[in-house]
Coordinates of C-alpha atoms in Angstrom, one line a residue:
M1 CA -58.6 -18.9 27.4
D2 CA -57.4 -21.0 24.6
V3 CA -55.0 -23.8 25.7
T4 CA -53.1 -25.6 23.0
P5 CA -52.2 -29.2 23.9
T6 CA -48.5 -30.0 24.2
V7 CA -47.0 -32.8 22.1
D8 CA -44.2 -34.8 23.7
L9 CA -41.5 -35.0 21.1
P10 CA -39.1 -38.0 21.3
E11 CA -35.7 -37.1 22.8
P12 CA -33.0 -37.0 20.2
R13 CA -30.6 -39.9 20.3
R14 CA -27.1 -39.2 21.4
L15 CA -23.9 -41.0 21.1
G16 CA -22.8 -40.5 24.7
P17 CA -20.1 -38.4 26.4
L18 CA -17.4 -40.0 24.2
A19 CA -18.9 -38.6 21.0
R20 CA -16.5 -35.7 21.0
L21 CA -13.6 -38.2 20.8
A22 CA -14.9 -39.9 17.6
P23 CA -12.6 -38.1 15.2
E24 CA -9.6 -38.7 17.4
P25 CA -8.6 -42.1 16.0
M26 CA -8.8 -40.9 12.4
K27 CA -6.5 -37.9 13.3
V28 CA -4.0 -40.2 15.0
V29 CA -3.9 -42.5 11.9
L30 CA -3.5 -39.6 9.5
N31 CA -0.8 -37.9 11.6
W32 CA 1.0 -41.3 12.0
G33 CA 1.1 -41.7 8.2
R34 CA 2.4 -38.1 7.7
R35 CA 5.2 -38.3 10.2
Y36 CA 6.7 -41.6 8.9
S37 CA 6.5 -40.8 5.1
L38 CA 8.2 -37.4 4.7
W39 CA 9.5 -36.9 1.2
V40 CA 12.3 -34.4 1.4
F41 CA 12.9 -31.6 -1.1
N42 CA 16.4 -30.6 -0.3
F43 CA 17.3 -27.0 -0.9
G44 CA 21.1 -27.2 -0.5
L45 CA 22.6 -23.7 -0.9
A46 CA 26.0 -24.0 0.9
C47 CA 28.2 -26.2 3.0
C48 CA 25.3 -27.4 5.2
A49 CA 24.1 -29.4 2.2
I50 CA 27.1 -31.7 2.7
E51 CA 25.9 -32.4 6.2
F52 CA 22.5 -33.2 4.9
I53 CA 24.0 -35.7 2.5
A54 CA 26.0 -37.2 5.4
A55 CA 22.7 -37.6 7.4
S56 CA 21.2 -39.5 4.5
M57 CA 24.1 -41.9 4.1
A58 CA 24.5 -45.3 5.7
R59 CA 26.2 -44.2 8.9
H60 CA 23.2 -42.0 10.1
D61 CA 20.5 -43.3 7.7
F62 CA 17.5 -41.1 8.4
I63 CA 15.5 -43.3 6.1
R64 CA 15.0 -45.5 9.1
L65 CA 13.0 -42.6 10.6
G66 CA 10.6 -42.6 7.7
V67 CA 12.3 -39.7 5.8
I68 CA 12.8 -40.3 2.1
P69 CA 15.5 -38.0 0.6
F70 CA 15.6 -36.4 -2.8
A71 CA 11.9 -36.1 -3.9
P72 CA 11.6 -35.9 -7.7
G73 CA 10.3 -32.4 -7.4
P74 CA 8.4 -30.0 -5.1
R75 CA 5.0 -31.4 -6.1
Q76 CA 5.9 -34.8 -4.6
A77 CA 7.6 -33.4 -1.4
D78 CA 6.2 -33.0 2.1
L79 CA 9.3 -31.5 3.8
M80 CA 11.6 -28.8 2.6
I81 CA 15.0 -28.7 4.3
V82 CA 16.8 -25.4 3.6
S83 CA 20.5 -25.9 4.2
G84 CA 22.8 -23.0 3.6
T85 CA 22.9 -19.3 2.9
V86 CA 19.8 -17.8 1.5
T87 CA 20.6 -14.7 -0.6
D88 CA 18.1 -12.1 -1.7
K89 CA 18.5 -13.3 -5.2
M90 CA 17.7 -16.9 -4.3
A91 CA 14.8 -16.0 -1.9
P92 CA 12.1 -15.7 -4.6
A93 CA 13.0 -19.2 -6.0
V94 CA 12.8 -20.7 -2.5
K95 CA 9.4 -19.2 -1.9
R96 CA 8.1 -20.2 -5.4
L97 CA 9.2 -23.8 -4.9
Y98 CA 7.7 -23.9 -1.4
E99 CA 4.4 -22.8 -2.8
Q100 CA 4.4 -25.6 -5.3
M101 CA 4.6 -28.2 -2.6
P102 CA 1.2 -29.7 -1.7
E103 CA -0.4 -29.3 1.7
P104 CA 0.4 -30.3 4.4
K105 CA 4.0 -29.2 4.1
Y106 CA 6.8 -28.6 6.6
V107 CA 10.1 -26.7 6.6
I108 CA 13.3 -27.4 8.5
S109 CA 15.8 -24.6 8.6
F110 CA 19.2 -26.3 8.8
G111 CA 22.2 -24.3 9.9
A112 CA 23.0 -20.9 11.2
C113 CA 23.0 -19.3 7.7
S114 CA 19.5 -20.5 7.0
N115 CA 18.3 -19.6 10.5
C116 CA 19.5 -16.0 10.7
G117 CA 22.2 -15.4 8.0
G118 CA 25.0 -16.9 10.0
P119 CA 28.4 -15.2 9.7
Y120 CA 27.0 -13.3 6.7
W121 CA 24.1 -11.8 8.6
D122 CA 25.3 -8.2 7.9
S123 CA 25.9 -8.7 4.2
Y124 CA 23.9 -6.5 1.8
S125 CA 22.8 -9.6 -0.2
V126 CA 22.0 -12.2 2.4
T127 CA 18.4 -12.8 3.7
K128 CA 18.3 -12.6 7.5
G129 CA 16.8 -16.1 7.9
V130 CA 14.6 -18.2 5.6
D131 CA 11.7 -17.5 7.9
Q132 CA 11.5 -14.0 6.4
I133 CA 9.9 -15.6 3.3
I134 CA 8.4 -18.9 4.3
P135 CA 7.1 -20.4 7.6
V136 CA 9.6 -22.6 9.4
D137 CA 8.6 -25.5 11.7
V138 CA 12.0 -26.6 13.2
Y139 CA 15.3 -24.7 13.5
V140 CA 18.5 -26.7 13.6
P141 CA 21.4 -24.5 14.9
G142 CA 25.1 -24.9 14.2
C143 CA 27.7 -23.8 11.7
P144 CA 27.8 -26.3 10.2
P145 CA 25.4 -28.5 12.2
R146 CA 26.3 -32.2 12.7
P147 CA 24.1 -34.9 11.0
E148 CA 23.0 -35.9 14.5
A149 CA 21.5 -32.4 14.9
L150 CA 19.4 -32.9 11.8
L151 CA 18.2 -36.3 13.1
Q152 CA 17.1 -34.6 16.3
G153 CA 15.4 -31.9 14.3
I154 CA 13.5 -34.5 12.3
I155 CA 12.4 -36.3 15.5
K156 CA 11.1 -32.9 16.9
L157 CA 9.2 -32.3 13.6
Q158 CA 7.7 -35.8 13.8
E159 CA 6.6 -35.1 17.4
K160 CA 5.0 -31.9 16.2
I161 CA 3.2 -33.7 13.4
A162 CA 1.8 -36.3 15.8
K163 CA 0.1 -33.7 17.9
E164 CA -1.1 -31.3 15.3
S165 CA -4.6 -30.6 14.1
L166 CA -4.9 -29.5 10.4
G167 CA -7.9 -27.4 11.3
E168 CA -5.8 -25.4 13.7
R169 CA -2.8 -25.3 11.3
Y170 CA -4.7 -24.0 8.3
G171 CA -7.6 -22.3 9.8
S172 CA -7.8 -18.5 10.2
A173 CA -8.0 -16.7 13.5
G174 CA -11.8 -17.1 13.6
G175 CA -11.5 -20.9 13.2
G176 CA -12.6 -21.0 9.6
R177 CA -10.7 -21.3 6.3
A178 CA -8.2 -18.8 5.3
S179 CA -9.4 -16.2 2.8
A180 CA -8.3 -16.3 -0.8
A181 CA -6.4 -13.0 -0.4
A182 CA -4.4 -14.5 2.5
L183 CA -3.3 -17.5 0.3
R184 CA -2.5 -15.5 -2.8
S185 CA 1.2 -15.2 -3.5
G186 CA 2.9 -11.9 -3.6
L187 CA 5.6 -13.0 -6.1
V188 CA 3.8 -13.0 -9.4
T189 CA 1.0 -10.6 -10.2
P190 CA -1.7 -11.8 -12.6
P191 CA -1.7 -10.3 -16.1
P192 CA -4.4 -7.7 -16.7
A193 CA -7.7 -9.0 -18.0
P194 CA -8.2 -8.6 -21.8
T195 CA -10.5 -5.8 -22.8
A196 CA -13.5 -6.6 -25.0
P197 CA -13.1 -5.5 -28.6
D198 CA -15.1 -2.4 -29.7
S199 CA -18.3 -3.6 -31.3
G200 CA -18.6 -0.4 -33.4
E201 CA -17.8 -0.3 -37.1
T202 CA -14.4 0.7 -38.1
D203 CA -13.5 2.9 -41.1
R204 CA -12.1 1.0 -44.0

């Protein structure tokens, strides 16, 4: 009977039971930076936009919470605040500008019209809530809501950012990355691919 000698391999070195918490401080620092540097892309569509402006003025001053109003454009913004009535004609523009914002991005639906259509919910031309076209993180009720309500909504969003994990936020159901088909926009279809010219000789 052939017996092969066993070789004792060195035990792999481990970091200890706290190794699973190693990424936690980095996540805390990144989330802290995101929650206190929110550049706002204001999508003011109706009277709720006046309440948004009031919240950014000196009396309420949401800049003290780390919220910077009036980003130069969607590509410099982290937070979209949709305030007012979203119509079916305006909905494609809202979605297109949302898709131009870099990740991670957040949305606050400000006011009853943005939440569910408000008093115009049964109109033929009003979208029944902005969440029909883009994902919403925080809903602020009211018609029109007070500036204090927007401050509370911003604080709730900051609490959500502090506890979030980007892997869970942007991962698919299986825990991996979302597929390209899931991320592709349904607004604009790509043009057809050009066909190769015929290599045969043509009559002159």
